[in-house]
PDB file of C-alpha atoms in Angstrom:
ATOM      1  CA  MET A 938       0.000   0.000   0.000  1.00 52.00           C
ATOM      2  CA  ARG A 939       1.436   3.378  -0.955  1.00 53.00           C
ATOM      3  CA  HIS A 940       0.137   6.699   0.333  1.00 54.00           C
ATOM      4  CA  ILE A 941       0.469  10.208  -1.084  1.00 51.00           C
ATOM      5  CA  LEU A 942      -0.265  13.026   1.340  1.00 51.00           C
ATOM      6  CA  TYR A 943      -0.912  16.694   0.674  1.00 49.00           C
ATOM      7  CA  ILE A 944      -1.472  19.195   3.459  1.00 49.00           C
ATOM      8  CA  PHE A 945      -3.395  22.454   3.308  1.00 47.00           C
ATOM      9  CA  ILE A 946      -3.243  24.571   6.469  1.00 43.00           C
ATOM     10  CA  LEU A 947      -5.873  26.980   7.737  1.00 45.00           C
ATOM     11  CA  LEU A 948      -4.996  28.688  10.978  1.00 43.00           C
ATOM     12  CA  LEU A 949      -7.985  29.559  13.132  1.00 43.00           C
ATOM     13  CA  ALA A 950      -8.297  32.909  14.816  1.00 41.00           C
ATOM     14  CA  CYS A 951      -8.173  32.351  18.564  1.00 44.00           C
ATOM     15  CA  SER A 952      -9.905  34.544  21.075  1.00 47.00           C
ATOM     16  CA  CYS A 953     -10.913  34.543  24.717  1.00 56.00           C
ATOM     17  CA  THR A 954     -11.490  37.036  27.484  1.00 45.00           C
ATOM     18  CA  ASN A 955      -9.080  39.954  27.818  1.00 47.00           C
ATOM     19  CA  SER A 956      -7.206  39.493  24.538  1.00 43.00           C
ATOM     20  CA  GLN A 957      -5.770  43.014  24.304  1.00 48.00           C
ATOM     21  CA  ALA A 958      -2.459  43.674  26.024  1.00 44.00           C
ATOM     22  CA  PRO A 959      -1.537  47.102  27.407  1.00 48.00           C
ATOM     23  CA  GLU A 960       1.391  48.801  25.775  1.00 50.00           C
ATOM     24  CA  THR A 961       3.857  49.169  28.609  1.00 48.00           C
ATOM     25  CA  ASP A 962       7.384  48.059  29.394  1.00 51.00           C
ATOM     26  CA  LYS A 963       7.443  49.209  33.018  1.00 51.00           C
ATOM     27  CA  ALA A 964       4.708  47.245  34.746  1.00 52.00           C
ATOM     28  CA  GLU A 965       5.787  44.825  37.480  1.00 56.00           C
ATOM     29  CA  PRO A 966       3.866  41.622  38.248  1.00 53.00           C
ATOM     30  CA  ALA A 967       2.060  41.652  41.554  1.00 47.00           C
ATOM     31  CA  THR A 968       2.816  38.934  44.084  1.00 53.00           C
ATOM     32  CA  ASP A 969      -0.723  37.490  43.923  1.00 62.00           C
ATOM     33  CA  THR A 970      -1.104  37.325  40.139  1.00 79.00           C
ATOM     34  CA  ILE A 971      -1.057  33.502  39.826  1.00 87.00           C
ATOM     35  CA  PRO A 972      -4.643  32.830  41.074  1.00 89.00           C
ATOM     36  CA  VAL A 973      -5.905  35.667  38.881  1.00 89.00           C
ATOM     37  CA  LEU A 974      -3.988  34.300  35.900  1.00 90.00           C
ATOM     38  CA  VAL A 975      -5.397  30.802  36.433  1.00 91.00           C
ATOM     39  CA  MET A 976      -8.922  32.201  36.512  1.00 90.00           C
ATOM     40  CA  GLN A 977      -8.372  34.219  33.323  1.00 89.00           C
ATOM     41  CA  ILE A 978      -6.878  31.264  31.430  1.00 90.00           C
ATOM     42  CA  GLN A 979      -9.684  28.943  32.537  1.00 88.00           C
ATOM     43  CA  LYS A 980     -12.093  31.331  30.820  1.00 87.00           C
ATOM     44  CA  CYS A 981     -10.565  30.296  27.497  1.00 83.00           C
ATOM     45  CA  SER A 982     -12.251  26.893  27.978  1.00 82.00           C
ATOM     46  CA  LYS A 983     -11.693  24.737  24.874  1.00 86.00           C
ATOM     47  CA  LEU A 984      -9.430  26.862  22.672  1.00 89.00           C
ATOM     48  CA  TYR A 985      -9.320  25.729  19.033  1.00 90.00           C
ATOM     49  CA  THR A 986      -5.965  26.763  17.649  1.00 89.00           C
ATOM     50  CA  ALA A 987      -5.483  25.206  14.207  1.00 90.00           C
ATOM     51  CA  GLU A 988      -7.304  23.500  11.365  1.00 91.00           C
ATOM     52  CA  TYR A 989      -5.607  21.316   8.755  1.00 92.00           C
ATOM     53  CA  ASN A 990      -7.298  20.146   5.564  1.00 93.00           C
ATOM     54  CA  ILE A 991      -5.687  16.898   4.424  1.00 91.00           C
ATOM     55  CA  HIS A 992      -5.868  15.516   0.883  1.00 90.00           C
ATOM     56  CA  LYS A 993      -4.562  11.954   0.769  1.00 88.00           C
ATOM     57  CA  ILE A 994      -4.432   9.527  -2.122  1.00 88.00           C
ATOM     58  CA  VAL A 995      -4.545   5.857  -1.182  1.00 84.00           C
ATOM     59  CA  THR A 996      -3.145   3.602  -3.900  1.00 83.00           C
ATOM     60  CA  HIS A 997      -3.425  -0.150  -4.179  1.00 73.00           C
ATOM     61  CA  ASP A 998      -1.792  -2.444  -6.756  1.00 70.00           C
ATOM     62  CA  ASP A 999      -3.434  -5.859  -6.574  1.00 57.00           C
ATOM     63  CA  VAL A1000      -1.101  -8.372  -8.211  1.00 48.00           C
ATOM     64  CA  VAL A1001      -1.749 -12.112  -8.032  1.00 45.00           C
ATOM     65  CA  ARG A1002       1.427 -13.956  -7.054  1.00 47.00           C
ATOM     66  CA  LEU A1003       2.230 -17.618  -6.537  1.00 51.00           C
ATOM     67  CA  GLN A1004       4.507 -18.096  -3.561  1.00 57.00           C
ATOM     68  CA  GLY A1005       5.871 -21.229  -2.008  1.00 61.00           C
ATOM     69  CA  LYS A1006       8.822 -23.530  -1.585  1.00 62.00           C
ATOM     70  CA  PHE A1007      10.129 -26.249  -3.895  1.00 57.00           C
ATOM     71  CA  LEU A1008      13.183 -28.417  -3.287  1.00 61.00           C
ATOM     72  CA  SER A1009      14.176 -26.244  -0.326  1.00 67.00           C
ATOM     73  CA  LYS A1010      14.047 -23.107  -2.475  1.00 68.00           C
ATOM     74  CA  ASN A1011      11.533 -20.283  -2.060  1.00 72.00           C
ATOM     75  CA  PHE A1012       9.744 -18.979  -5.148  1.00 52.00           C
ATOM     76  CA  ASP A1013       7.587 -15.903  -5.787  1.00 60.00           C
ATOM     77  CA  ILE A1014       6.039 -15.727  -9.251  1.00 53.00           C
ATOM     78  CA  LYS A1015       3.704 -13.099 -10.654  1.00 54.00           C
ATOM     79  CA  MET A1016       0.771 -14.873 -12.248  1.00 48.00           C
ATOM     80  CA  PRO A1017      -0.297 -13.752 -15.746  1.00 51.00           C
ATOM     81  CA  VAL A1018      -3.925 -13.208 -14.788  1.00 52.00           C
ATOM     82  CA  GLY A1019      -4.081  -9.435 -15.141  1.00 63.00           C
ATOM     83  CA  ASP A1020      -3.738  -6.575 -12.690  1.00 72.00           C
ATOM     84  CA  ARG A1021      -6.041  -4.425 -10.587  1.00 78.00           C
ATOM     85  CA  LYS A1022      -4.966  -0.925  -9.586  1.00 83.00           C
ATOM     86  CA  ILE A1023      -6.810   1.846  -7.812  1.00 82.00           C
ATOM     87  CA  ALA A1024      -6.121   5.351  -6.497  1.00 87.00           C
ATOM     88  CA  ILE A1025      -8.629   6.746  -3.990  1.00 88.00           C
ATOM     89  CA  PRO A1026      -8.530  10.437  -2.991  1.00 91.00           C
ATOM     90  CA  ILE A1027      -9.576  11.071   0.617  1.00 91.00           C
ATOM     91  CA  ASP A1028     -10.248  14.503   2.134  1.00 92.00           C
ATOM     92  CA  ALA A1029     -10.107  14.910   5.898  1.00 92.00           C
ATOM     93  CA  THR A1030     -10.198  17.831   8.323  1.00 93.00           C
ATOM     94  CA  LEU A1031      -8.157  17.867  11.525  1.00 93.00           C
ATOM     95  CA  LYS A1032      -8.694  20.448  14.253  1.00 93.00           C
ATOM     96  CA  ALA A1033      -6.342  20.987  17.170  1.00 93.00           C
ATOM     97  CA  TYR A1034      -7.445  22.452  20.473  1.00 93.00           C
ATOM     98  CA  VAL A1035      -6.297  22.943  24.058  1.00 93.00           C
ATOM     99  CA  ASP A1036      -8.835  22.329  26.828  1.00 92.00           C
ATOM    100  CA  PHE A1037      -8.246  24.554  29.875  1.00 92.00           C
ATOM    101  CA  LYS A1038     -11.050  23.223  32.084  1.00 89.00           C
ATOM    102  CA  ASP A1039      -8.543  21.489  34.417  1.00 88.00           C
ATOM    103  CA  PHE A1040      -5.911  24.244  34.214  1.00 92.00           C
ATOM    104  CA  SER A1041      -4.478  25.059  37.651  1.00 92.00           C
ATOM    105  CA  GLU A1042      -1.544  26.661  39.446  1.00 92.00           C
ATOM    106  CA  GLN A1043       0.398  23.452  38.781  1.00 93.00           C
ATOM    107  CA  ASN A1044       0.538  24.551  35.130  1.00 94.00           C
ATOM    108  CA  ILE A1045       2.416  27.733  36.048  1.00 94.00           C
ATOM    109  CA  VAL A1046       6.062  28.083  37.034  1.00 93.00           C
ATOM    110  CA  ARG A1047       7.208  31.503  38.223  1.00 90.00           C
ATOM    111  CA  SER A1048      10.771  32.601  38.925  1.00 89.00           C
ATOM    112  CA  GLY A1049      11.016  36.290  39.810  1.00 86.00           C
ATOM    113  CA  ASN A1050       9.616  38.245  36.885  1.00 89.00           C
ATOM    114  CA  LYS A1051       9.795  35.238  34.556  1.00 92.00           C
ATOM    115  CA  ILE A1052       6.778  32.989  34.111  1.00 94.00           C
ATOM    116  CA  THR A1053       6.228  29.724  32.243  1.00 95.00           C
ATOM    117  CA  VAL A1054       2.786  28.406  31.352  1.00 95.00           C
ATOM    118  CA  ILE A1055       2.696  24.649  30.727  1.00 95.00           C
ATOM    119  CA  LEU A1056      -0.261  23.988  28.467  1.00 94.00           C
ATOM    120  CA  PRO A1057      -2.515  20.946  28.920  1.00 93.00           C
ATOM    121  CA  ASP A1058      -1.881  18.182  26.400  1.00 92.00           C
ATOM    122  CA  PRO A1059      -3.261  19.271  23.014  1.00 93.00           C
ATOM    123  CA  LYS A1060      -6.014  17.272  21.358  1.00 92.00           C
ATOM    124  CA  VAL A1061      -6.536  16.673  17.643  1.00 93.00           C
ATOM    125  CA  ALA A1062     -10.012  15.877  16.334  1.00 91.00           C
ATOM    126  CA  MET A1063     -10.808  14.463  12.913  1.00 90.00           C
ATOM    127  CA  THR A1064     -13.989  16.397  12.292  1.00 89.00           C
ATOM    128  CA  SER A1065     -14.676  15.065   8.802  1.00 88.00           C
ATOM    129  CA  SER A1066     -13.412  12.605   6.203  1.00 87.00           C
ATOM    130  CA  LYS A1067     -14.801  11.565   2.851  1.00 88.00           C
ATOM    131  CA  VAL A1068     -13.799   9.850  -0.374  1.00 87.00           C
ATOM    132  CA  ASP A1069     -13.699  11.967  -3.522  1.00 88.00           C
ATOM    133  CA  HIS A1070     -15.646   9.447  -5.593  1.00 85.00           C
ATOM    134  CA  ASN A1071     -15.541  11.600  -8.733  1.00 89.00           C
ATOM    135  CA  ASN A1072     -11.760  11.363  -8.930  1.00 90.00           C
ATOM    136  CA  ILE A1073     -11.165   7.710  -8.110  1.00 86.00           C
ATOM    137  CA  LYS A1074      -8.825   6.186 -10.700  1.00 85.00           C
ATOM    138  CA  GLU A1075      -9.286   2.480 -11.316  1.00 79.00           C
ATOM    139  CA  PHE A1076      -7.736  -0.015 -13.724  1.00 78.00           C
ATOM    140  CA  VAL A1077      -8.974  -3.602 -13.838  1.00 71.00           C
ATOM    141  CA  SER A1078      -7.868  -6.168 -16.421  1.00 70.00           C
ATOM    142  CA  LEU A1079     -10.600  -8.015 -18.288  1.00 67.00           C
ATOM    143  CA  THR A1080      -9.617 -11.213 -16.509  1.00 60.00           C
ATOM    144  CA  ARG A1081     -10.089  -9.694 -13.028  1.00 64.00           C
ATOM    145  CA  SER A1082     -13.184  -8.668 -11.090  1.00 72.00           C
ATOM    146  CA  ASP A1083     -13.933  -5.083 -10.044  1.00 74.00           C
ATOM    147  CA  PHE A1084     -13.109  -3.829  -6.568  1.00 72.00           C
ATOM    148  CA  THR A1085     -15.963  -4.536  -4.191  1.00 81.00           C
ATOM    149  CA  ASP A1086     -17.662  -2.035  -1.884  1.00 81.00           C
ATOM    150  CA  GLU A1087     -16.081  -3.834   1.064  1.00 86.00           C
ATOM    151  CA  GLU A1088     -12.604  -3.432  -0.433  1.00 82.00           C
ATOM    152  CA  MET A1089     -13.272   0.251  -1.117  1.00 80.00           C
ATOM    153  CA  SER A1090     -14.400   0.734   2.482  1.00 84.00           C
ATOM    154  CA  ASN A1091     -11.241  -0.977   3.763  1.00 86.00           C
ATOM    155  CA  PHE A1092      -9.060   1.272   1.607  1.00 83.00           C
ATOM    156  CA  GLU A1093     -10.812   4.337   3.042  1.00 85.00           C
ATOM    157  CA  GLN A1094     -10.217   3.086   6.591  1.00 87.00           C
ATOM    158  CA  GLN A1095      -6.544   2.521   5.807  1.00 86.00           C
ATOM    159  CA  GLY A1096      -6.262   6.066   4.505  1.00 86.00           C
ATOM    160  CA  ARG A1097      -7.870   7.534   7.613  1.00 87.00           C
ATOM    161  CA  LYS A1098      -5.598   5.483   9.868  1.00 88.00           C
ATOM    162  CA  ALA A1099      -2.560   6.682   7.915  1.00 88.00           C
ATOM    163  CA  ILE A1100      -3.655  10.314   8.417  1.00 89.00           C
ATOM    164  CA  ILE A1101      -4.058   9.704  12.150  1.00 89.00           C
ATOM    165  CA  ARG A1102      -0.602   8.112  12.410  1.00 88.00           C
ATOM    166  CA  SER A1103       0.905  11.151  10.700  1.00 88.00           C
ATOM    167  CA  ILE A1104      -0.498  13.672  13.227  1.00 89.00           C
ATOM    168  CA  PRO A1105       2.776  14.111  15.188  1.00 87.00           C
ATOM    169  CA  TYR A1106       4.611  14.952  11.938  1.00 88.00           C
ATOM    170  CA  LEU A1107       2.161  17.391  10.346  1.00 89.00           C
ATOM    171  CA  GLY A1108       3.189  20.427  12.416  1.00 90.00           C
ATOM    172  CA  ILE A1109      -0.312  20.802  13.844  1.00 91.00           C
ATOM    173  CA  ILE A1110       0.967  20.448  17.441  1.00 91.00           C
ATOM    174  CA  GLU A1111       3.512  23.237  16.960  1.00 91.00           C
ATOM    175  CA  THR A1112       0.804  25.387  15.382  1.00 92.00           C
ATOM    176  CA  ALA A1113      -1.497  24.709  18.341  1.00 90.00           C
ATOM    177  CA  ARG A1114       1.201  25.841  20.760  1.00 90.00           C
ATOM    178  CA  ASP A1115       2.049  28.992  18.795  1.00 91.00           C
ATOM    179  CA  ASN A1116      -1.578  30.062  18.445  1.00 92.00           C
ATOM    180  CA  ALA A1117      -2.276  29.345  22.105  1.00 91.00           C
ATOM    181  CA  ALA A1118       0.693  31.583  22.928  1.00 92.00           C
ATOM    182  CA  HIS A1119      -0.731  34.395  20.787  1.00 92.00           C
ATOM    183  CA  THR A1120      -3.908  34.215  22.853  1.00 91.00           C
ATOM    184  CA  LEU A1121      -2.392  33.795  26.330  1.00 94.00           C
ATOM    185  CA  ILE A1122       0.559  36.193  26.196  1.00 94.00           C
ATOM    186  CA  PRO A1123      -1.628  39.342  26.059  1.00 94.00           C
ATOM    187  CA  ILE A1124      -3.591  38.064  29.080  1.00 92.00           C
ATOM    188  CA  ILE A1125      -0.391  37.490  31.044  1.00 93.00           C
ATOM    189  CA  MET A1126       1.000  40.881  30.043  1.00 93.00           C
ATOM    190  CA  GLN A1127      -2.084  42.548  31.512  1.00 91.00           C
ATOM    191  CA  LEU A1128      -0.934  41.261  34.888  1.00 89.00           C
ATOM    192  CA  GLY A1129       2.371  43.088  34.568  1.00 89.00           C
ATOM    193  CA  TYR A1130       4.698  40.569  32.919  1.00 91.00           C
ATOM    194  CA  GLN A1131       6.914  41.529  29.988  1.00 93.00           C
ATOM    195  CA  GLU A1132       6.570  39.515  26.792  1.00 94.00           C
ATOM    196  CA  ARG A1133      10.273  38.619  26.883  1.00 94.00           C
ATOM    197  CA  ASP A1134       9.735  36.971  30.297  1.00 94.00           C
ATOM    198  CA  ILE A1135       6.814  34.759  29.209  1.00 95.00           C
ATOM    199  CA  THR A1136       7.210  31.183  27.973  1.00 95.00           C
ATOM    200  CA  ILE A1137       4.310  29.094  26.656  1.00 94.00           C
ATOM    201  CA  THR A1138       5.102  25.414  26.255  1.00 93.00           C
ATOM    202  CA  PHE A1139       3.743  21.881  26.385  1.00 93.00           C
ATOM    203  CA  ARG A1140       4.961  19.433  29.014  1.00 90.00           C
ATOM    204  CA  LYS A1141       6.847  17.361  26.392  1.00 90.00           C
ATOM    205  CA  GLU A1142       7.591  16.835  22.725  1.00 89.00           C
ATOM    206  CA  TYR A1143       5.022  14.506  21.168  1.00 89.00           C
ATOM    207  CA  GLY A1144       5.810  11.633  18.822  1.00 86.00           C
ATOM    208  CA  GLU A1145       4.151   8.643  17.162  1.00 83.00           C
ATOM    209  CA  ASN A1146       3.860   6.815  20.491  1.00 88.00           C
ATOM    210  CA  ASP A1147       1.692   9.654  21.829  1.00 88.00           C
ATOM    211  CA  ILE A1148      -1.216   9.173  19.409  1.00 88.00           C
ATOM    212  CA  ASP A1149      -3.449   7.942  22.245  1.00 88.00           C
ATOM    213  CA  ILE A1150      -2.721  11.167  24.138  1.00 89.00           C
ATOM    214  CA  LEU A1151      -3.223  13.501  21.189  1.00 90.00           C
ATOM    215  CA  LEU A1152      -6.250  11.970  19.503  1.00 88.00           C
ATOM    216  CA  ASP A1153      -9.760  13.071  20.409  1.00 87.00           C
ATOM    217  CA  LYS A1154     -11.212   9.571  20.125  1.00 77.00           C
ATOM    218  CA  THR A1155     -14.801  10.745  20.445  1.00 75.00           C
ATOM    219  CA  THR A1156     -14.623  12.252  16.957  1.00 64.00           C
ATOM    220  CA  ILE A1157     -12.983   9.144  15.492  1.00 57.00           C
ATOM    221  CA  GLU A1158     -15.525   6.744  16.973  1.00 47.00           C
ATOM    222  CA  LYS A1159     -18.375   8.717  15.429  1.00 48.00           C
ATOM    223  CA  ARG A1160     -17.010   8.361  11.916  1.00 47.00           C
TER     224      ARG A1160
END
């Protein structure tokens, strides 16, 4: 199975309470700003930060082969019964968000005038996926049968799973962090912190083994 993946990125505008920062370089953070900051960030609730439109082409080359072993030697022979090939375009939409409902003082590290906000783990939802039936390319030899509906459905599922596996490598997590920072930094600056002293980060770098953490499974199970 070979996969071809194209990515189109649409960044969502993010907004929540108190999004305008005062223009000042002299304000000093008060000693009791952390509880206030937690309350302000919690108001952001579920903050959608990025939307990716994915166009993926799933290809399948169905070749009949005769494989086995004869006189202690393995053999693999392509049978002259004709080929079946198909290319299925799949469009899917992924949306990344950060849910602040459980955000607390444990997500904030302060050292003097410097402050670090550790974001909750981001979530990625697959909000839609569909096959572009008008642009399916199919070649079937006269000696072979057409692809069945069940086979087509399996190919679509394989394409969706491939998109999900690619989430850590699409850049959507980095985009989610950057857009969350654009929303939160003005809020923090209102409490007297300088932009140069503010760090917005996740608790770790996410990879392929973190799919279970990143994926909003409720959206996948509905599909």
